[in-house]
Coordinates of C-alpha atoms in Angstrom, one line a residue:
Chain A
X799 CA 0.0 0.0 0.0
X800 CA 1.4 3.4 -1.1
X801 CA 2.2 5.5 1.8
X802 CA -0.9 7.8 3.5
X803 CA -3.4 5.8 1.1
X804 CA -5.5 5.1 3.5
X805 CA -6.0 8.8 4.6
X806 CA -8.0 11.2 2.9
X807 CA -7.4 14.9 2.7
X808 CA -10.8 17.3 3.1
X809 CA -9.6 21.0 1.6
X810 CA -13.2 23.1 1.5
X811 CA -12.9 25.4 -0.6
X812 CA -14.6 29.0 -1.4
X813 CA -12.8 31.2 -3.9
X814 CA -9.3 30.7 -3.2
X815 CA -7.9 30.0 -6.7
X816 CA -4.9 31.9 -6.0
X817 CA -4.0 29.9 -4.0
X818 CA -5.7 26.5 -3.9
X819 CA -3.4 24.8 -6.7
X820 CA -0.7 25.3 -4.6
X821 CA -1.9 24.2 -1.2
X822 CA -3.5 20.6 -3.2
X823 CA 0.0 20.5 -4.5
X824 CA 2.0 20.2 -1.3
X825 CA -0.4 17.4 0.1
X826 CA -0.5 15.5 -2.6
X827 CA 3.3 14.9 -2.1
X828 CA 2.2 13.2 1.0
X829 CA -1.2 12.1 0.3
X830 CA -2.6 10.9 -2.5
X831 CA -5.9 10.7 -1.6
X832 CA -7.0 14.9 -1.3
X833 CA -10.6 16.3 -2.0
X834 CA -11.1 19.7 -3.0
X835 CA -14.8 20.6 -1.9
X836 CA -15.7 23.2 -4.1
X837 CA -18.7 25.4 -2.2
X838 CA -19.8 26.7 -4.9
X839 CA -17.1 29.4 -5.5
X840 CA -17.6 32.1 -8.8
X841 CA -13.6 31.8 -9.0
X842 CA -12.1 28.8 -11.1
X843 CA -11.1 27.0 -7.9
X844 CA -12.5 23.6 -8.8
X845 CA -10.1 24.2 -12.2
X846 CA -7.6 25.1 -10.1
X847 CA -8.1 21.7 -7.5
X848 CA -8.7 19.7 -10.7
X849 CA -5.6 20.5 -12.2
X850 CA -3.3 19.9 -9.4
X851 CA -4.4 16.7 -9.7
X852 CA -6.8 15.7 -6.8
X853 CA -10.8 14.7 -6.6
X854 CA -13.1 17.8 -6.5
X855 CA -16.2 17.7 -5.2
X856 CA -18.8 20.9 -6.5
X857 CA -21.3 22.3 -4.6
X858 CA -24.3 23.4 -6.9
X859 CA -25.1 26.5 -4.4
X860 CA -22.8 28.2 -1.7
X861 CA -23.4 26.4 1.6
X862 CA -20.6 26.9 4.1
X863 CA -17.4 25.6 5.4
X864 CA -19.1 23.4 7.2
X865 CA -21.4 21.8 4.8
X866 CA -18.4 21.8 2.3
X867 CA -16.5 20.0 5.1
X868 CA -19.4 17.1 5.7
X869 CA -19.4 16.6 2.1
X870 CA -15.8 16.0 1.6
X871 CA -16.1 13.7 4.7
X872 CA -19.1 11.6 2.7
X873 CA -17.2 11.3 -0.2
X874 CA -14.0 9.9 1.7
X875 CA -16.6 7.4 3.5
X876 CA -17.5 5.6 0.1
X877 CA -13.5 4.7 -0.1
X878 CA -13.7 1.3 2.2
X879 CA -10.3 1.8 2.9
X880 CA -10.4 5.3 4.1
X881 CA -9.1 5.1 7.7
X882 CA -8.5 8.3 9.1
X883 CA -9.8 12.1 7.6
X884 CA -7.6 14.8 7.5
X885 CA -9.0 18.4 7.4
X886 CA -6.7 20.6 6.1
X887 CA -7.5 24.7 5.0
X888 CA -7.5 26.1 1.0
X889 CA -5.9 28.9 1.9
X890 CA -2.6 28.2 2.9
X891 CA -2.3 28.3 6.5
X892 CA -2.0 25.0 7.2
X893 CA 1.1 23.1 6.9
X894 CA 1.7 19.8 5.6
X895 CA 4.1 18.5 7.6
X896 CA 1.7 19.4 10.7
X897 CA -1.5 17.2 8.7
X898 CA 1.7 14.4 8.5
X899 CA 2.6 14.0 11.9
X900 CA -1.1 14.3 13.2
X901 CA -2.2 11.0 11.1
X902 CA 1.5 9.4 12.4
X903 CA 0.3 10.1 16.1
X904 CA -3.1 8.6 15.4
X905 CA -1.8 5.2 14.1
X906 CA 0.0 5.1 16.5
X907 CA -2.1 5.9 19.7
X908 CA -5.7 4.8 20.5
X909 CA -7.0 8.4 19.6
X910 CA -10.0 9.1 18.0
X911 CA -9.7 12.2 17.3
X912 CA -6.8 15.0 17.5
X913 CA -7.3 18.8 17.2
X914 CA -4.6 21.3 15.9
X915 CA -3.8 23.8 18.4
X916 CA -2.2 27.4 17.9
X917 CA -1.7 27.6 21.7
X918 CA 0.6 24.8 22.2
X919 CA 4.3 26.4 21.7
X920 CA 5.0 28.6 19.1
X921 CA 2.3 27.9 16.9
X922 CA 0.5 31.1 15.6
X923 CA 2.9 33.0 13.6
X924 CA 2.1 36.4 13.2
X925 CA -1.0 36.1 14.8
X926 CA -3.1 39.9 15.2
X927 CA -3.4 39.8 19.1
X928 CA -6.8 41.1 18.1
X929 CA -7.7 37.6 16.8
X930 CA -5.9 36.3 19.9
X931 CA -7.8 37.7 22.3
X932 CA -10.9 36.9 20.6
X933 CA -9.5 33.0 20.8
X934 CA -9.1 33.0 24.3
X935 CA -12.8 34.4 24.8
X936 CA -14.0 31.3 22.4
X937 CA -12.1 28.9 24.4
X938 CA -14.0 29.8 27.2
X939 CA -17.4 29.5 25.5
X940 CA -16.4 26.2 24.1
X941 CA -15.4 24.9 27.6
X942 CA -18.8 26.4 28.9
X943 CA -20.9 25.1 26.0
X944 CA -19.5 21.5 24.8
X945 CA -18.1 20.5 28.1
X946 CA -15.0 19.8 26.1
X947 CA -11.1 21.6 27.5
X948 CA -9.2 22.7 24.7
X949 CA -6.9 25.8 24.2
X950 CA -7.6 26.5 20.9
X951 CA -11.0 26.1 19.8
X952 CA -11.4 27.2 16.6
X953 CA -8.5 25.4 14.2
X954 CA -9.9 23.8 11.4
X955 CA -6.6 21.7 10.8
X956 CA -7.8 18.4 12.6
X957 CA -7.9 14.3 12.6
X958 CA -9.8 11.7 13.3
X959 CA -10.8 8.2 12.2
X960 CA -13.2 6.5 10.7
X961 CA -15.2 5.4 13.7
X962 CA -15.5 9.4 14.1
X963 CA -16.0 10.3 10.8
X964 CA -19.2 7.7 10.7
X965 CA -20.6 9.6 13.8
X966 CA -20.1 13.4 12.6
X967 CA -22.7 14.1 10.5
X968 CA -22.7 18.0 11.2
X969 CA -25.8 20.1 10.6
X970 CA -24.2 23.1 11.0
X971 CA -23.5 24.7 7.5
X972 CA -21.3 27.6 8.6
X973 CA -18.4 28.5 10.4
X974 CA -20.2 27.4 13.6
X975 CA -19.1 23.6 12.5
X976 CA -15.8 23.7 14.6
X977 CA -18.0 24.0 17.6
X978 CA -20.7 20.9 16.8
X979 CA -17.6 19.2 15.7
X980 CA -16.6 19.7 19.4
X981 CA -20.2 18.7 20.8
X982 CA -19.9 15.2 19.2
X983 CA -16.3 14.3 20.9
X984 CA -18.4 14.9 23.9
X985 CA -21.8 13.5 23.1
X986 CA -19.9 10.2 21.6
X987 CA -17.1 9.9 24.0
X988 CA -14.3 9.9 21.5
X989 CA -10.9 9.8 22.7
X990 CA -8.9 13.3 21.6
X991 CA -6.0 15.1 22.6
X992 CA -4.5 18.6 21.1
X993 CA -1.8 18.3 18.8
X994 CA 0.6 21.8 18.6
X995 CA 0.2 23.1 14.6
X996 CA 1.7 26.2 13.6
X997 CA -0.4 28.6 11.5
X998 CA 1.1 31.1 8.9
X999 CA -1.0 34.5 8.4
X1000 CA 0.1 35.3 5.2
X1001 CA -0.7 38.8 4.0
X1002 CA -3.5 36.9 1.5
X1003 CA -5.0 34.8 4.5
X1004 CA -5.4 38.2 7.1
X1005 CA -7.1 40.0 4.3
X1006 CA -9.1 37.1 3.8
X1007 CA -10.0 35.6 7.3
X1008 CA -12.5 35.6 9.3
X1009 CA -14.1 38.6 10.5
X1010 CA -14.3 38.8 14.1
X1011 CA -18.2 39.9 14.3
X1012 CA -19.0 36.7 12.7
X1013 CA -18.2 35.2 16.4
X1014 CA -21.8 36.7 17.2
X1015 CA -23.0 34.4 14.4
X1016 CA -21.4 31.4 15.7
X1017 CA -22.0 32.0 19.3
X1018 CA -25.8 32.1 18.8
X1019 CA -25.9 29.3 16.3
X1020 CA -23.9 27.1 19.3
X1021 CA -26.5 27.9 21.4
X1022 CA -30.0 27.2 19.5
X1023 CA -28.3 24.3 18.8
X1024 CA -27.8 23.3 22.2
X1025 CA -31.3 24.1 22.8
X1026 CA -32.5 22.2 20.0
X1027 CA -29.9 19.1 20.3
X1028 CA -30.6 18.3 17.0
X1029 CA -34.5 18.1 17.1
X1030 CA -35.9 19.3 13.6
Chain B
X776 CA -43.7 44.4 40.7
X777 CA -45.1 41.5 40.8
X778 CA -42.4 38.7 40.8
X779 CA -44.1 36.0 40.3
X780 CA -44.0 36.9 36.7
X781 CA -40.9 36.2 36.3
X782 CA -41.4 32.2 37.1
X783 CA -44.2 32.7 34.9
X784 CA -42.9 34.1 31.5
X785 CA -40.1 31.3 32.6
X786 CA -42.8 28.7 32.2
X787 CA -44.1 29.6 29.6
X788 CA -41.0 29.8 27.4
X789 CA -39.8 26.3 28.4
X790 CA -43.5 24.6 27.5
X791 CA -43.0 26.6 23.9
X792 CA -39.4 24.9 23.5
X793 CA -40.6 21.8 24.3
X794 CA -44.0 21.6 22.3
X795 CA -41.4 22.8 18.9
X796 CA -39.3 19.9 19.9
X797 CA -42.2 17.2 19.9
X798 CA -43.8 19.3 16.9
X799 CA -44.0 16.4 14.6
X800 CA -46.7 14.4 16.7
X801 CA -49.5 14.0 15.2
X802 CA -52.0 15.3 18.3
X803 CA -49.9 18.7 17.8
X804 CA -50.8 19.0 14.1
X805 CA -54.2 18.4 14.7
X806 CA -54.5 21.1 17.8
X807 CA -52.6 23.6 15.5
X808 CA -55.5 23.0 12.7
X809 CA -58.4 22.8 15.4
X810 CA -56.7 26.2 17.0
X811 CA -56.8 28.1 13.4
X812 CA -60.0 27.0 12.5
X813 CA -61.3 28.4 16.3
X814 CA -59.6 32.0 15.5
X815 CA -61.4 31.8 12.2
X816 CA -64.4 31.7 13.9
X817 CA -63.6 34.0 16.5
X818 CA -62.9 36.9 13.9
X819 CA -66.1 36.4 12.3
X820 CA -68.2 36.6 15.3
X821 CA -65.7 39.6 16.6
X822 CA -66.7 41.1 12.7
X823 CA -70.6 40.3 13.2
X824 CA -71.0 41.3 16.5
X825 CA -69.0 44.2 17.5
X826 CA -69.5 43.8 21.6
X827 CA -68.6 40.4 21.9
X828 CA -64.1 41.1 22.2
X829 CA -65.3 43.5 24.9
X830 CA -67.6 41.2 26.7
X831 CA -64.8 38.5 26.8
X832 CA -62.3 41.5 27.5
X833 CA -64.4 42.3 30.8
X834 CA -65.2 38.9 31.6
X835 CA -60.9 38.2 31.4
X836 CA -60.3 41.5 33.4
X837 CA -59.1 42.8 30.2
X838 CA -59.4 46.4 30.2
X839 CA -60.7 46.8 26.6
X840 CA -61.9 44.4 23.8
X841 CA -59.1 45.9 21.7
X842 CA -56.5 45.5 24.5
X843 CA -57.4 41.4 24.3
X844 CA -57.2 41.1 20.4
X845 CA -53.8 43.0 20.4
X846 CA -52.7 40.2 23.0
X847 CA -54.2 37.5 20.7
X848 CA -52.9 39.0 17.8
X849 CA -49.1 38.8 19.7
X850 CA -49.5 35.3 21.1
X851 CA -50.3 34.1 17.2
X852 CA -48.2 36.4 15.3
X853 CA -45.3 34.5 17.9
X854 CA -46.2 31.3 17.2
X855 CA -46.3 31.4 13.4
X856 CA -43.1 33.3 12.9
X857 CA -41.5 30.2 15.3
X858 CA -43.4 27.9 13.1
X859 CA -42.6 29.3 10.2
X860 CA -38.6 29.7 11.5
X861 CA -38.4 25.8 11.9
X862 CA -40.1 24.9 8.4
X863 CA -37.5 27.0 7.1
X864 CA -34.5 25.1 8.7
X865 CA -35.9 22.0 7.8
X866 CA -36.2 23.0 4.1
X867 CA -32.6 24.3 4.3
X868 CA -31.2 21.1 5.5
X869 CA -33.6 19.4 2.5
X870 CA -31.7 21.6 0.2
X871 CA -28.1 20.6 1.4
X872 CA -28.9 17.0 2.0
X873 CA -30.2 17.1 -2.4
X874 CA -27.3 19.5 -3.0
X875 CA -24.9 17.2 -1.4
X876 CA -25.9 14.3 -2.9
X877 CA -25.8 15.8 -6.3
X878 CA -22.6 16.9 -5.9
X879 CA -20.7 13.5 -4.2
X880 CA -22.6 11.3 -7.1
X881 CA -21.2 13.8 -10.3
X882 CA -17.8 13.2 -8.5
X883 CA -18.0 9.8 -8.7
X884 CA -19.0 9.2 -11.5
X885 CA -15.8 11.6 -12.8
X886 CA -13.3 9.7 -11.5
X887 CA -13.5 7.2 -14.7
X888 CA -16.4 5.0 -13.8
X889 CA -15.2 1.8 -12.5
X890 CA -12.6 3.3 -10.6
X891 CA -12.8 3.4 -6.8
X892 CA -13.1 6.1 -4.9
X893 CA -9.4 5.8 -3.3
X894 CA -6.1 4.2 -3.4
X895 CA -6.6 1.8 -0.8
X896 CA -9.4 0.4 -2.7
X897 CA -7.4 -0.1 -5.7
X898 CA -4.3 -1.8 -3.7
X899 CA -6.7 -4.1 -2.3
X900 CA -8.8 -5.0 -5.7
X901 CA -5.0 -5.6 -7.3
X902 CA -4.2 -7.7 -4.2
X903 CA -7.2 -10.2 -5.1
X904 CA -6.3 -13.4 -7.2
X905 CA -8.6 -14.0 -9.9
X906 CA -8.3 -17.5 -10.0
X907 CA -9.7 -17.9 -6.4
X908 CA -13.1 -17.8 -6.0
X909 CA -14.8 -14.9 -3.5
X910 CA -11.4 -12.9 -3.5
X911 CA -10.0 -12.7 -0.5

């Protein structure tokens, strides 16, 4: 078996074709199984994804990160010999060698599931200390809210294996995913640890992130969600 | 003021979150039909005879008959917009479960048709000897 062919790599993706080519690329050196999810971007991403060589995925309408993320996670659960599910960032702040060493640690340990954090050594590079702050405050909701202890609660660079992957099944569409993501390690008991990831804010990905008000967004979706627990 | 509002309003929120959550029995659907139909009938009476929102009004220690439609009015227009907020989340999570599919099944059947979805699955088809039967 080729090296890493049991892992597949979930990149959502939503107008990044500067960039994307680039980041599908570098995994691909070290994965061979990679999934651009395409959420329905008006850039030529999916070209882009497409031509540096790995499976895309198209949404027909614009969904969410988080609805772009379940889908790539469905499509790497009709591979019978997908074992663990990597998700891994478009835009280049993610590194490769961090998404390598995760899916090392997780064959070899009895973890479920493992969660990039910026918080554990030197790990966010260049970070605005706006955007720090703002993390801290999220850890604390997350704490509060999921009953799950991390110190970085919103890094989308994470692992986890199949058994997870089965049991995921987000609803949330948007940004807000990261958080339900964190319900269901505590709903289905999984067994996680943090795993310390650096993250690189390039000039591209700052003018691109996320905008802090959106944390308003997120916080109230968490929390009708709670309420609801999933009831329709 | 009187504080035992407060465990009141309290009440009454949680028995609203919990009737949404069982909304799909059957008994609820049929209460919510029974309820409109009982409004209908209310507003025509209210239309034909003018005195009757007052009467009930007095009867409620409502001070007028307008005062106790307004609180109607609030009480229903509550309800539906809550009704209508969770029709709409279910027909959003319609849409993505349709969009989804669409989209996983085109990628499929992109990657040439017959070929498996991943690597692993094409190490282990190459692994199986033809000549034995079942595989491995």
């Amino acid at each position: 078996m080729e090296p890493n062919a049991d892992v597949w790599v979930v990149v959502p993706t939503y107008n990044e074709d500067p960039v994307v080519g680039e980041v599908i690329s570098r995994l691909l050196e070290v994965f061979p199984n990679v999934v651009g999810v395409d959420d329905g971007s008006t850039d030529a991403s999916a070209e882009q994804i497409r031509a540096a060589g790995a499976r895309v995925v198209r949404h027909p309408i614009n969904m969410g990160a988080g609805a772009a993320l379940q889908t790539g996670i469905d499509f790497a659960l009709r591979d019978p010999g997908m074992r663990w599910v990597v998700t891994f960032d478009a835009d280049g702040q993610h590194s490769v060698a961090d998404a390598e060493a995760m899916v090392e640690h997780l064959r070899s340990s009895d973890l479920n599931v493992l969660i990039g954090s910026r918080f554990l050594g030197s790990g966010a590079v260049d970070m605005p200390s706006s955007k720090r702050r703002l993390l801290r405050l999220a850890t604390v909701f997350e704490r509060a809210t999921s009953g799950v202890k991390l110190t970085d609660a919103h890094q989308g660079l994470r692992a986890f294996d199949r058994w997870f992957a089965e049991r995921l099944r987000m609803r949330t569409a948007d940004m807000a995913w990261a958080s339900e993501f964190l319900q269901r390690v505590g709903e289905t008991g999984a067994a996680f640890e943090e795993f310390p990831v650096t993250v690189a804010y390039t000039e591209y990905s700052r003018a691109k992130g996320q905008r802090s008000i959106n944390s308003i967004n997120i916080g109230v979706d968490v929390l009708i969600n709670r309420i609801l627990r999933g009831q329709r | 003021m009187q504080w035992v509002k407060v465990p009141l309003i309290l009440f009454a929120v949680l028995v609203l979150v919990a009737l949404f959550r069982q909304r799909q029995r059957v008994e609820f659907r049929a209460g919510s039909r029974v309820l409109a139909l009982v409004l209908v009938a209310a507003a025509v009476v209210s239309i034909a005879l003018p005195g009757i929102p007052q009467h009930v009004a007095n009867w409620l220690g409502v001070a007028r008959g307008t005062d106790l439609i307004l609180y109607l009015l609030v009480v229903v227009f509550v309800l539906t917009t809550l009704g209508l907020y969770f029709r709409l989340r279910e027909t959003e999570t319609e849409v993505r479960t349709l969009a989804r599919t669409m989209a996983i099944e085109r990628a499929v059947a992109e990657g040439a048709p017959g070929e498996p979805v991943g690597r692993a699955a094409a190490a282990d088809r190459e692994d199986v000897d033809p000549g034995q039967p079942g595989g491995r």
